[in-house]
GROMACS .gro file of C-alpha atoms in nm:
model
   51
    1UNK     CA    1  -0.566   2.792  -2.919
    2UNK     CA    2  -0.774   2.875  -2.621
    3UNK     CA    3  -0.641   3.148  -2.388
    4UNK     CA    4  -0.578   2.966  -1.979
    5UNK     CA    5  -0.768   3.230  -1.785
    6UNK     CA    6  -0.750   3.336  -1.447
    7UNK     CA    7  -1.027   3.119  -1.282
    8UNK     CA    8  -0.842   2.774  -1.473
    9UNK     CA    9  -0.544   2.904  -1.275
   10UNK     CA   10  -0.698   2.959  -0.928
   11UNK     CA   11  -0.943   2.677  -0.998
   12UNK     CA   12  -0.532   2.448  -1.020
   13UNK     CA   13  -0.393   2.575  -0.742
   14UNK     CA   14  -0.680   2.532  -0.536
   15UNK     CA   15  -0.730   2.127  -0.623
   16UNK     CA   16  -0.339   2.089  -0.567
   17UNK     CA   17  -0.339   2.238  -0.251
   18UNK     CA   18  -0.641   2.035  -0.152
   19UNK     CA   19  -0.469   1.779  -0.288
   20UNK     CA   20  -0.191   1.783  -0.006
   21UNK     CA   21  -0.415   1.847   0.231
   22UNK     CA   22  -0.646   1.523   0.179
   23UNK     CA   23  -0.257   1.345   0.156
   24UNK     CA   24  -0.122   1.478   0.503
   25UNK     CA   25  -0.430   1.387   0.674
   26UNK     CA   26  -0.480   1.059   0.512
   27UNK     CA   27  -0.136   0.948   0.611
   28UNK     CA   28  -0.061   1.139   0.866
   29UNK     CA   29   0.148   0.884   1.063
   30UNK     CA   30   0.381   0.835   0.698
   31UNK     CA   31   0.404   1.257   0.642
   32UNK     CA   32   0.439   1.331   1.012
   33UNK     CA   33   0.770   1.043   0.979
   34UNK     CA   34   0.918   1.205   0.718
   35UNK     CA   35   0.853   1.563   0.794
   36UNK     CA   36   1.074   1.438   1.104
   37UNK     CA   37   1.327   1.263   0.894
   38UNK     CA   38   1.346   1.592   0.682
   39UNK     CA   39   1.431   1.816   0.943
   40UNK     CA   40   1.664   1.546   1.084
   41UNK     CA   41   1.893   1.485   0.772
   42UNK     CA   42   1.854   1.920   0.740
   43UNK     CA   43   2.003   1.971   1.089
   44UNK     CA   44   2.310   1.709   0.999
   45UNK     CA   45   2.360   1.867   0.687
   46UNK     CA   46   2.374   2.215   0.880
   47UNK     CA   47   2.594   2.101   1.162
   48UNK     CA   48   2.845   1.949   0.867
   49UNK     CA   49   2.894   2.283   0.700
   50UNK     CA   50   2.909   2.478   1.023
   51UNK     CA   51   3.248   2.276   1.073
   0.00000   0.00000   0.00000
């Protein structure tokens, strides 16, 4: 079995992370929405365990 070298790893990681970065700007008005929504529902969760 063949070996995964060090330029198949960097050569992954750098199509995933352009990966999310052609998603985000493709729907930006969708990621911005739930970026929002995420840091919405993490702020209620916060505030409930502060009580």
């Amino acid at each position: 079995m063949k070996k995964i070298t060090k330029r198949e790893i960097i050569a992954f990681i750098l199509g995933l992370f352009t990966f999310i970065v052609l998603d985000t700007a493709l729907n930006w008005e969708e990621a911005k929405e739930a970026m929002r929504k995420g840091y919405e529902d993490g702020r209620k969760y916060e505030m409930e365990s502060v009580k």
